[in-house]
XYZ file of C-alpha atoms in Angstrom:
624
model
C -85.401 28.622 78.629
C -86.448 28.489 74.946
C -88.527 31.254 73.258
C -92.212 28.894 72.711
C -93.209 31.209 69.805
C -94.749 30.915 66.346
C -92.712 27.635 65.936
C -94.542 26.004 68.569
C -96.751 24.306 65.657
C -93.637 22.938 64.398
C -92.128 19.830 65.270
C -88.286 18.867 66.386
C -86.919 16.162 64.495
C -84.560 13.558 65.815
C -82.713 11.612 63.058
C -80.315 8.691 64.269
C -78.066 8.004 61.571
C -76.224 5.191 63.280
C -76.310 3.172 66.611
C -79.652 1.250 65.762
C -80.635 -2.074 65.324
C -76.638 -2.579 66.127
C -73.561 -1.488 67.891
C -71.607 0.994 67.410
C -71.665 4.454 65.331
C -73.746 6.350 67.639
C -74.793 9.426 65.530
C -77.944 10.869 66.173
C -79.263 14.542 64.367
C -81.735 17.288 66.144
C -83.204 19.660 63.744
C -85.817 22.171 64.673
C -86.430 24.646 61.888
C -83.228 25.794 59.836
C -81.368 24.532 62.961
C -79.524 21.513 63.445
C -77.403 20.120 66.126
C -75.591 16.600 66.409
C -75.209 14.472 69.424
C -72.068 12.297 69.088
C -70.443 10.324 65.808
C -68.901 7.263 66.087
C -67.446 4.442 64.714
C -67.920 0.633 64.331
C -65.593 -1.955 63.295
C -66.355 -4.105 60.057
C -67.363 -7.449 60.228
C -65.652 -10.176 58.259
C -67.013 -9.824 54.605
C -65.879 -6.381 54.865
C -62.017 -7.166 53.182
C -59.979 -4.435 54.145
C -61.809 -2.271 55.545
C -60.798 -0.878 58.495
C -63.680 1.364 59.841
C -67.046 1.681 59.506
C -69.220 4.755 59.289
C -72.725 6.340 58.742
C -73.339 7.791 55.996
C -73.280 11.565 56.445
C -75.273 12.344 53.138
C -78.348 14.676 54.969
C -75.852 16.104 56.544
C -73.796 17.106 53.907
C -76.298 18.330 51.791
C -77.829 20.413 54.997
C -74.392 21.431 56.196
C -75.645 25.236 56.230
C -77.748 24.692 59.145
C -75.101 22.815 61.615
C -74.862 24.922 64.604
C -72.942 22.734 66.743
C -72.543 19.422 68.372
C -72.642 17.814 71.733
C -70.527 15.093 72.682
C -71.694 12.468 75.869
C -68.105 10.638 76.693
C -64.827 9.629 74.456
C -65.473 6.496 73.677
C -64.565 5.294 69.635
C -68.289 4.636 69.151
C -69.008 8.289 69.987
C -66.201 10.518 68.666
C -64.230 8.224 66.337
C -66.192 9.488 62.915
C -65.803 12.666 64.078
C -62.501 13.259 62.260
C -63.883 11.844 58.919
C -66.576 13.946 58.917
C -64.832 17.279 59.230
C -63.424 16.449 55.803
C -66.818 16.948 54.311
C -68.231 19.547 56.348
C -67.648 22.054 59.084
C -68.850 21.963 62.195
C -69.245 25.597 64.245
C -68.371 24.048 67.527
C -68.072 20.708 69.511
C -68.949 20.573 73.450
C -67.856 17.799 75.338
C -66.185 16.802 78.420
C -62.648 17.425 79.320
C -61.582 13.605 78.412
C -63.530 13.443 75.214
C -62.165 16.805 74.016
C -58.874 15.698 75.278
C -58.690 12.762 72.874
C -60.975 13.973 70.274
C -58.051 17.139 69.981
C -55.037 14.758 68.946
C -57.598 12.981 66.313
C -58.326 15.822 64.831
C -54.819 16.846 64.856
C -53.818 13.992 63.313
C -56.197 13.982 60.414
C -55.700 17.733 59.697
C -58.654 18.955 60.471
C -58.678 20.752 63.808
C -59.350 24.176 62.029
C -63.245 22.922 60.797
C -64.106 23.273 64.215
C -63.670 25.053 67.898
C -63.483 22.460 70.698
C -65.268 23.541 74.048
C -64.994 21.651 77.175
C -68.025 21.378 79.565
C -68.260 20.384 83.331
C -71.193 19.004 85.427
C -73.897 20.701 85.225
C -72.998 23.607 83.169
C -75.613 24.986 80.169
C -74.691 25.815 76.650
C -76.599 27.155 74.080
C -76.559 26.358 70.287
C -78.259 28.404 67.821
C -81.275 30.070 68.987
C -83.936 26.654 69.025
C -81.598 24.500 71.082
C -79.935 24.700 75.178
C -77.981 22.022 76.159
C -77.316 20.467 79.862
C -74.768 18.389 81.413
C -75.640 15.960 83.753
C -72.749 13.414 84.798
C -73.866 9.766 85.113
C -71.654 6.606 85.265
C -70.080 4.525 82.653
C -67.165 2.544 81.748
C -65.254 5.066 80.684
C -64.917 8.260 82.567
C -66.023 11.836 82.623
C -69.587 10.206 81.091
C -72.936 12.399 80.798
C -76.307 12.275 80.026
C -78.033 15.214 78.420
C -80.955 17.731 78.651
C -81.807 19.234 75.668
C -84.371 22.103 75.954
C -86.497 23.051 72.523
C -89.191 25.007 71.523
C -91.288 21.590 71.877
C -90.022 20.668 75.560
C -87.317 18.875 77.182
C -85.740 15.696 75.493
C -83.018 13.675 78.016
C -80.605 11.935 75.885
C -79.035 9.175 78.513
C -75.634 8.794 76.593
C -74.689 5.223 77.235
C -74.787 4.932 81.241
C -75.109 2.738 83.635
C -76.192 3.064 87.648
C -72.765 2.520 89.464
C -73.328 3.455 93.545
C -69.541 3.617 94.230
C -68.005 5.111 91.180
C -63.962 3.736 91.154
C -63.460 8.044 90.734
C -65.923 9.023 93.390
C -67.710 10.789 90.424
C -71.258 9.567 91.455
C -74.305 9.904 88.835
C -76.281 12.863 89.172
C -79.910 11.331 90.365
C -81.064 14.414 92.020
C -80.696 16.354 88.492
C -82.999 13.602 86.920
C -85.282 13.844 89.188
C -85.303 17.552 88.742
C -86.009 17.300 85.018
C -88.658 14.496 86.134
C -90.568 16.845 88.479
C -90.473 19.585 85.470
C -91.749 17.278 82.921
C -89.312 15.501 79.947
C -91.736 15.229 76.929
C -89.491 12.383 75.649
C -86.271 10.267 77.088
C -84.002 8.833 74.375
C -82.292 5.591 76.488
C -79.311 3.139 76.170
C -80.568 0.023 74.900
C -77.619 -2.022 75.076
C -77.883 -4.361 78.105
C -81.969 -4.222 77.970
C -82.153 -8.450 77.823
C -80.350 -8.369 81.097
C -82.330 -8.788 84.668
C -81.020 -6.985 87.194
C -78.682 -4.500 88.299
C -75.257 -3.859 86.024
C -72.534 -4.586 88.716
C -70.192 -1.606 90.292
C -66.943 -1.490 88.381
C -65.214 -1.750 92.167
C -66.684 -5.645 91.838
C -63.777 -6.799 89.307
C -61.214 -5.740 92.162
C -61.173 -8.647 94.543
C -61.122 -11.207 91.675
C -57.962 -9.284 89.856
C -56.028 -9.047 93.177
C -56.381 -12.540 93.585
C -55.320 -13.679 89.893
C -52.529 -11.113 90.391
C -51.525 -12.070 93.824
C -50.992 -15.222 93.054
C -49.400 -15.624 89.792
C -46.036 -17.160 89.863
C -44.007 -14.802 87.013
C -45.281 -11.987 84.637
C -48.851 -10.755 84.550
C -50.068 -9.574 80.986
C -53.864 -8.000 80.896
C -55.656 -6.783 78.300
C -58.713 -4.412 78.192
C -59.975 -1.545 76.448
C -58.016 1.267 76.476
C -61.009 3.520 77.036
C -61.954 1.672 80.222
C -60.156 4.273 82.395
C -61.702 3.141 85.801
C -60.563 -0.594 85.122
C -57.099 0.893 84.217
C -56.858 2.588 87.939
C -57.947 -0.575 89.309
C -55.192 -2.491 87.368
C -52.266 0.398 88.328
C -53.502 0.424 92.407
C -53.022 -3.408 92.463
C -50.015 -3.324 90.842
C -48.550 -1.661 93.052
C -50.356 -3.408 95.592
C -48.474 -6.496 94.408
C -44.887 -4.834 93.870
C -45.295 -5.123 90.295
C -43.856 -2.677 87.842
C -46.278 -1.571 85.026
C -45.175 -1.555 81.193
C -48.077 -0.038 78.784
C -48.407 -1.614 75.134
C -50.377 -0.116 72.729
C -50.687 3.177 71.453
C -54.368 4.239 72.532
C -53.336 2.412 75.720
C -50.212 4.823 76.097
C -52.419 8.009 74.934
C -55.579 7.104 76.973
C -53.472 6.771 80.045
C -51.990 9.737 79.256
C -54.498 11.945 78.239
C -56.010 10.613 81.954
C -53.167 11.170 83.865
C -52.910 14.627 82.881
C -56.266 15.388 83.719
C -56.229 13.582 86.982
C -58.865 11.067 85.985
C -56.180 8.187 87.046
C -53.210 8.402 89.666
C -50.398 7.167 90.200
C -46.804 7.621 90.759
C -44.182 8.047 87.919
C -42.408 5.345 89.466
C -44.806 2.405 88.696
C -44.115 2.681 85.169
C -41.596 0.666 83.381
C -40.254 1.271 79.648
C -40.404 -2.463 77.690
C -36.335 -2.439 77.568
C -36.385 -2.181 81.582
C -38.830 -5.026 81.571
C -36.735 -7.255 80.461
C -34.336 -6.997 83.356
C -36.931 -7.365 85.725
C -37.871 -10.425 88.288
C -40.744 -12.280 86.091
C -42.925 -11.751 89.246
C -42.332 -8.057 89.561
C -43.706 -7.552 86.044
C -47.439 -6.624 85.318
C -47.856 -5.486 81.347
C -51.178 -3.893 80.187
C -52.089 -4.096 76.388
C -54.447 -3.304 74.077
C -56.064 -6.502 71.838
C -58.594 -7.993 74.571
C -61.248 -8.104 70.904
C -58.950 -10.261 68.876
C -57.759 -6.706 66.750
C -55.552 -7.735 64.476
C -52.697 -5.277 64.636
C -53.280 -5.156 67.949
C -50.669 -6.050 70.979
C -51.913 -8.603 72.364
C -53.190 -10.384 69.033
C -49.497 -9.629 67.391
C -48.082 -11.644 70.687
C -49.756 -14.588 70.142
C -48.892 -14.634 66.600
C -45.562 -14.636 67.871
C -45.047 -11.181 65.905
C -44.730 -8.497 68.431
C -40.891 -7.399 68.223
C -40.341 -6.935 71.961
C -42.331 -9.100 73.572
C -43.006 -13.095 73.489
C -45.208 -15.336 75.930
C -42.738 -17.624 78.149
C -43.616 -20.470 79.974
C -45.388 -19.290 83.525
C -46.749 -15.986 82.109
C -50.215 -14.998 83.177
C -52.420 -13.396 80.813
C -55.549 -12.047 81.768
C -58.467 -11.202 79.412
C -60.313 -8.062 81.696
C -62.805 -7.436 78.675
C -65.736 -9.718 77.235
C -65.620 -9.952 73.722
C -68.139 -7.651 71.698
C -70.776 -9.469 69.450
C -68.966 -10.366 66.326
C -65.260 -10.539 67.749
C -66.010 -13.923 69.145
C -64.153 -16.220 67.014
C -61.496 -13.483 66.960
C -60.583 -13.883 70.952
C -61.533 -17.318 71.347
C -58.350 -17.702 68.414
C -55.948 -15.222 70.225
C -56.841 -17.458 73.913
C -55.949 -21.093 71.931
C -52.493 -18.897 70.380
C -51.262 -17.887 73.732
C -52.041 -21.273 75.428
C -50.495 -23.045 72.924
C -47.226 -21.155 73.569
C -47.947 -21.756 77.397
C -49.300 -19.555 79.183
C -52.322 -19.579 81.664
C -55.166 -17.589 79.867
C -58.191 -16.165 82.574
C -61.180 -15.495 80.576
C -64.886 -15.769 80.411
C -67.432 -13.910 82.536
C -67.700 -16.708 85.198
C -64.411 -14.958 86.833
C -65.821 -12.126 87.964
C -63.152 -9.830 85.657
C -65.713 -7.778 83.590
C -68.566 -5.763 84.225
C -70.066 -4.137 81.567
C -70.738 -0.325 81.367
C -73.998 -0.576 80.597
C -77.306 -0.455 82.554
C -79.542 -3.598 82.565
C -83.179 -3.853 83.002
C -83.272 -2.496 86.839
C -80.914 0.386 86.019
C -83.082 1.169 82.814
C -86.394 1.127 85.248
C -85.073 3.611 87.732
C -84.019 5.435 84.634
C -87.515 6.015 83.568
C -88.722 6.396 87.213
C -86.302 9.570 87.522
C -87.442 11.174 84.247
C -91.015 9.781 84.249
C -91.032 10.757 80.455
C -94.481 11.357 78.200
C -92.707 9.566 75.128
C -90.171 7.085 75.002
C -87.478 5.972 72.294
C -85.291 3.258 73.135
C -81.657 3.344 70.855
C -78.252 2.256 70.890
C -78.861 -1.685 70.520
C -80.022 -4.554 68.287
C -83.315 -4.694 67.152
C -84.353 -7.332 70.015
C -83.093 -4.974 72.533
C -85.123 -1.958 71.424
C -88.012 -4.337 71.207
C -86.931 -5.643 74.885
C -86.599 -2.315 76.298
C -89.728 -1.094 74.974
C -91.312 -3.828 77.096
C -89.472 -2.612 80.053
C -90.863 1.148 79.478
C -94.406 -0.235 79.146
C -94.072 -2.150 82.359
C -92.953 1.211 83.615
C -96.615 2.399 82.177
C -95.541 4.613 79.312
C -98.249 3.383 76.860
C -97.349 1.430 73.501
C -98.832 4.432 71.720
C -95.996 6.887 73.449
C -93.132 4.939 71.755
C -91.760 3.774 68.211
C -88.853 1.350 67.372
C -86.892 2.896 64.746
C -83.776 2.418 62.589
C -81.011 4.097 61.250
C -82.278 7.053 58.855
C -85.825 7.352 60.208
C -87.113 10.762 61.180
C -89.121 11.144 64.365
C -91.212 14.064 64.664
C -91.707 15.384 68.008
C -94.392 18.001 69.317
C -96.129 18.694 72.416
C -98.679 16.234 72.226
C -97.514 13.759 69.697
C -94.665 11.436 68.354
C -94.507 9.672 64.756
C -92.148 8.527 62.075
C -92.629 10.745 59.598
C -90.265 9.657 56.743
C -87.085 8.651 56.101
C -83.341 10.087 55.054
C -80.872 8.956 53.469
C -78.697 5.882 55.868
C -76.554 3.267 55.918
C -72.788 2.741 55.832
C -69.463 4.197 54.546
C -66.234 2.140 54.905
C -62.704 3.033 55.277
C -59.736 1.093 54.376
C -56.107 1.831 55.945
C -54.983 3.994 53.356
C -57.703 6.620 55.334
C -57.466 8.504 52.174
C -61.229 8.174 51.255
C -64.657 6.005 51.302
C -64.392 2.618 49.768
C -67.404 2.455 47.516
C -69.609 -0.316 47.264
C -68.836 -1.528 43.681
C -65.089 -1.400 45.432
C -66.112 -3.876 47.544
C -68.004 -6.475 45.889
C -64.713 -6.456 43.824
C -62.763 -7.496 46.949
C -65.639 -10.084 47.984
C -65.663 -11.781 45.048
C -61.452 -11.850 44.947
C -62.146 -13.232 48.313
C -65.158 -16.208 47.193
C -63.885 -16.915 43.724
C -60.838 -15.632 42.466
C -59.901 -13.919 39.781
C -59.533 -14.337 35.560
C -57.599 -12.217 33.635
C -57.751 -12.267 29.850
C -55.373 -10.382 27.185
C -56.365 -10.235 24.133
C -55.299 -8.383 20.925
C -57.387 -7.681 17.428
C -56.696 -6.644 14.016
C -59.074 -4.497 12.152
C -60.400 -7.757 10.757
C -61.299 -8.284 14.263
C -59.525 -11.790 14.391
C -56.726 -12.819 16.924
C -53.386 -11.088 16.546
C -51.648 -13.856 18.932
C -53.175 -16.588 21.154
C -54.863 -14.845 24.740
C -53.420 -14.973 27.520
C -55.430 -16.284 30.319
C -54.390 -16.463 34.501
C -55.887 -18.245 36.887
C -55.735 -16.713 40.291
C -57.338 -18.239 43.590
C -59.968 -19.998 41.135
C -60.845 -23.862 42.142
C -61.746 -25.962 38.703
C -62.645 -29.510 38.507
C -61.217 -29.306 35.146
C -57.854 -28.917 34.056
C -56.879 -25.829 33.886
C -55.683 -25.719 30.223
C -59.034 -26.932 29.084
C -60.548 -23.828 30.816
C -58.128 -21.749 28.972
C -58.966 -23.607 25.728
C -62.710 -22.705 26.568
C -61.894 -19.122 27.262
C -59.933 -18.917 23.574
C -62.854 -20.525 21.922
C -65.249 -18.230 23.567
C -63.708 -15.050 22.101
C -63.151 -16.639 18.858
C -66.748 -17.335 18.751
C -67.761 -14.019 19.844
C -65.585 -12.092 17.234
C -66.793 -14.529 13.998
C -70.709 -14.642 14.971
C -70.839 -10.720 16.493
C -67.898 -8.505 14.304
C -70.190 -6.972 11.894
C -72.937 -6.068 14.706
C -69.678 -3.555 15.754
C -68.379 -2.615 12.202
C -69.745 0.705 10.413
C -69.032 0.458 6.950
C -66.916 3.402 5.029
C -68.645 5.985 3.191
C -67.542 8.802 1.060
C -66.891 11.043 4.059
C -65.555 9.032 6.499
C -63.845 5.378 7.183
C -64.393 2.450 8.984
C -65.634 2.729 12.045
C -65.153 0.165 14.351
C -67.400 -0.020 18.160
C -63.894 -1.470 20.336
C -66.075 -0.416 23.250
C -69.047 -2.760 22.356
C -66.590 -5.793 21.069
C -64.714 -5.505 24.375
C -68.216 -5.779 26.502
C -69.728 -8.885 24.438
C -66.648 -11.024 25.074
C -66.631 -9.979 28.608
C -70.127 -11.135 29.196
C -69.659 -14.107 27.066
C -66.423 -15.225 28.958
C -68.598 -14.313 32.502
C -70.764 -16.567 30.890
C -68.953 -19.713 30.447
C -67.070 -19.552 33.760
C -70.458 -19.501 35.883
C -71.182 -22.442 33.668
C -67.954 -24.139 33.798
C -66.509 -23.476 36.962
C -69.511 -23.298 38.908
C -68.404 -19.686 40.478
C -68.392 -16.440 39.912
C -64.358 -15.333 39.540
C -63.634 -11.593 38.814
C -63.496 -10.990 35.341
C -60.156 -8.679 34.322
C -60.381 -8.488 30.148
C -57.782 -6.556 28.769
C -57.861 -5.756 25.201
C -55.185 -4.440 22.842
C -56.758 -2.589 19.510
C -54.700 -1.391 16.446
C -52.370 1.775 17.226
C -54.540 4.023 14.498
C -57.849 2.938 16.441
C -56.274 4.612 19.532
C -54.926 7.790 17.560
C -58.375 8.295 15.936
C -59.846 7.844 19.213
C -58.066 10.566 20.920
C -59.395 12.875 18.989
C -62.728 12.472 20.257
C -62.532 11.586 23.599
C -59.902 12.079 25.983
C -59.953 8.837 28.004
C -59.248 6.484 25.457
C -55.320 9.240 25.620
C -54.388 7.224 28.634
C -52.006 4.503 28.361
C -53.236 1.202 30.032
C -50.396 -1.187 31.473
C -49.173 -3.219 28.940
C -49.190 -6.601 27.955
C -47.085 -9.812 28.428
C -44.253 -9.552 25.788
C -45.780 -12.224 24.003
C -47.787 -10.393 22.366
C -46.204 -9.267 19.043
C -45.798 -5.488 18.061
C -46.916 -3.201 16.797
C -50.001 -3.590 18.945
C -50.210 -0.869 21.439
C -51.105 -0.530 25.040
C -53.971 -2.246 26.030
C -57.536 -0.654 26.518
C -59.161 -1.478 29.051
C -62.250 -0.465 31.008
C -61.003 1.819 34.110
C -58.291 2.952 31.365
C -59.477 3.122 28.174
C -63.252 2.814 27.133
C -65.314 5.282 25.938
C -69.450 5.397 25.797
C -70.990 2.960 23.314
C -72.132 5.119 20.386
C -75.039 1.990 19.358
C -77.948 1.944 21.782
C -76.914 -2.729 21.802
C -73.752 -1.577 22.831
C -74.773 1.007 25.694
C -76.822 -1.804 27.058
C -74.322 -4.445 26.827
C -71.632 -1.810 28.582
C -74.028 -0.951 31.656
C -74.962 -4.712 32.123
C -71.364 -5.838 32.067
């Protein structure tokens, strides 16, 4: 057990940083001291504004900036919501050493392999029931509960404060498809010791009722398979390991030969295989190229894409853009997976796409070919019953289903007073006797495109939102010394609508910077002295026809099009430039060939600006 000494005045922190008031990116933070351990870090998926992004995550600045006192992290199950940041974050900061079960730490290995980071950390694999300790404030338990996925756990983590059981996401299954049955008796245990405070799966807390065995969805696939007349496609997720044995026992139950599309299809069932958490024979499987040959009714073909993903299989062969495979006439495909809030419209479109090339489509939760892997309201209550914990702290759910499960608690008689609804970033302070929000770190999201190379940033992707809305304007423009016109602008017109015609705009755009360069030049202009020459502000000239141009358009055109203003100065303004600042040294693309020599490159803002030496032109540069 923990050492209860001087530090028993002090209180243990727990910090979710993502996995409230939504789904996905489960992250949560213990920190007791100059200790801190992590419990899981996932991933979510990015909604539609989000333009080319292809992962979100939650922003990892606390722990960055208290990397010193990561001792270690705990891991519940594999699922992408639960390990999938865990790569991402290894490129900022070390962690000593990851526990986890044999499946998790299994596919968490090639990950990390993958994104070159396998050597920030030491990967430990833990069984039911077994103990670790991390640092010298935290000891960690096992306990195995049931899920979707397998080789799932729910945790007991002992402190100097008293026992906090994390309940992983979980639900009650009696008759576990692996005969891995949740450990109730170990609850209980902890419940007959005394749990100061359970930390509980909110996900399926609107839901009455008992969450249905996965061995349910059986009958009802047997029968769709049974009696479909040629080739059986069925998508699920990958991670769903139990519905994956269910799907290889009936096809062989059927005579059907198996062929796996996807790749974290192919590596889950892999990964599984290996470690014995599915069986089967060798023989069931089927490469695509032997598929071909095959009797149409002898054919059953698993694939990822059952959330509308676009590069996924199944999306990609109702697009009619997977390379080896393409829906016939008589084909079955089965959709073993209900769609995750926000993929809707996604799978409702990949359903009308493969109907519309013919095949029958079996969807929908009236068919009895889902269950979730989540507890409802009767698998939360005996939850609490077990544990029978002094505080409570619902997570892992929308805001209405932390308010809804907070309900259930208190109709489980853990007082309103013994329980807070937080969100992502909030510190709860835990002692003996009390529980309270207590302030607030730094949350919310980081986003990563496909190039994986780094976090798109913010002003990134208003850029891309607004490409997206309104289009985009780019101006070239090049000035004398005089600061007049050296040639006519050139203006494009990309993905912008306009009532007007499109030459008048461009007209309006010329007149604008015409305007801008006879009424403002001499606000930019320092006159020559005895000691030095002209000096001329390109920086502030380039920012007031920018904002005057922004100006027009919102007038105008109604909208809000991304501004691109390139400007081309005199080739000495550049030379005398470089002396004093570096930036203004590199060379900007250049210009249509229109534009007459001997202007140089242009300068531009990401290229070539420097700082605004007039207080009028600082401002006008930070507003633009």
């Amino acid at each position: 057990m923990i050492n209860k000494n001087t530090t028993t005045a002090s209180a243990l922190k727990v910090i979710p940083l993502g996995g409230l008031h939504e789904i996905g990116k489960n992250t949560c933070v213990f920190e007791y001291g100059d200790e801190i351990i992590l419990l899981d870090a996932g991933l979510a998926f990015p909604t539609d504004g989000m333009h080319g992004v292809n992962i979100v995550l939650p922003d990892m600045t606390y722990l960055r900036e208290n990397s010193h006192k990561i001792k270690g992290m705990i891991v519940t199950h594999g699922h992408e919501d639960h390990i999938g940041g865990i790569p991402y974050h290894l490129k900022q900061f070390e962690i000593p050493v990851i526990y986890g079960p044999r499946l998790a730490m299994a596919l968490l290995a090639g990950k990390l392999e993958e994104a070159g980071v396998s050597h920030r950390t030491e990967l430990r694999t833990v069984r039911p029931r077994d103990t670790v300790r991390i640092g010298k404030n935290f000891l960690v338990e096992y306990i195995r509960n049931t899920h979707s996925m397998a080789d799932s756990f729910t945790v007991a983590i002992h402190t100097p404060v008293g026992i906090v059981i994390h309940t992983g996401d979980f639900k009650i299954d009696h008759t576990p498809v692996d005969g891995e049955h949740f450990d109730l008796q170990k609850l209980a245990e902890y419940g007959e010791k005394g749990v100061l405070c359970l930390i509980s799966d909110s996900t399926n807390s609107e839901v009455p009722g008992f969450t249905a065995s996965e061995r349910s969805v059986a009958p009802n696939l047997d029968r769709i398979i049974a009696q479909a007349p040629g080739r059986v496609m069925l998508t699920t997720f990958a991670s769903s390991v139990h519905r994956l044995q269910i799907v290889l026992d009936l096809a062989k139950k059927n005579n059907r030969y198996v062929g796996v599309v996807g790749r974290s299809m192919l590596n889950v069932i892999a990964h599984c295989r290996n470690l014995g958490y599915i069986k089967c024979e060798d023989s069931l499987f089927k490469p695509l190229k032997e598929i071909r040959n095959l009797a149409e009714d002898k054919v059953l073909i698993l694939t990822t894409g059952s959330q509308g993903e676009p590069m996924a299989a199944m999306t990609r062969i109702a697009n009619g853009e997977h390379h080896e495979l393409k829906i016939r006439k008589g084909d079955t495909v089965i959709f073993s997976a209900n769609p995750i809030p926000g993929n809707t419209i996604a799978v409702v479109n990949t359903i009308d796409k493969l109907m519309m090339l013919g095949a029958h489509v079996v969807y929908g939760r009236d068919k009895g070919i889902h269950v979730s892997g989540h507890g409802c309201q009767e698998d939360q209550k005996l939850m609490i019953n077990m544990t029978r914990p002094k505080f409570f702290l619902p997570v892992h759910g929308e805001h209405r289903m932390l308010i809804q499960h907070s309900k259930t608690a208190q109709s489980m008689g853990i007082p309103a007073s013994n329980m807070v609804i937080i969100d992502n970033g909030d510190v709860v302070e835990l002692t003996e006797n009390s529980m309270r929000v207590a302030g607030q770190v730094p949350s919310g999201i980081e986003l990563v495109d496909s190039s994986r190379s780094g976090v798109v940033k913010a002003s990134v992707l208003k850029e891309r939102q607004q490409l997206a809305g309104d289009g985009v304007v780019t101006v070239a423009a090049a000035l004398n010394w005089e600061g007049k016109l050296v040639a006519k602008p050139e203006v494009h017109l990309k993905g912008v609508v306009t009532s007007a015609d499109r030459a008048e705009v461009i007209k309006l755009i010329t007149q604008t910077i015409e305007t801008v360069l006879s009424d403002r030049w001499s606000e930019f202009v320092k006159p020559a002295t005895a000691d030095s020459q002209v000096d001329i502000d390109w920086v502030g000239v380039q920012t007031q026809i920018e904002k005057a141009i922004q100006r027009v358009m919102r007038r105008e055109l109604q909208s809000n099009p991304l501004l691109v203003f390139l400007m081309q100065i005199p080739e000495e303004a550049v030379r005398s430039e470089t002396v004093q600042t570096s930036q203004l040294s590199i060379e900007a693309p250049k210009l249509a060939s229109s534009v007459p020599s001997p202007v140089p490159a242009p300068v531009n803002k990401v290229t070539g600006r420097r700082r605004p030496r007039t207080a009028a032109a600082k401002e006008a540069s930070v507003a633009s």
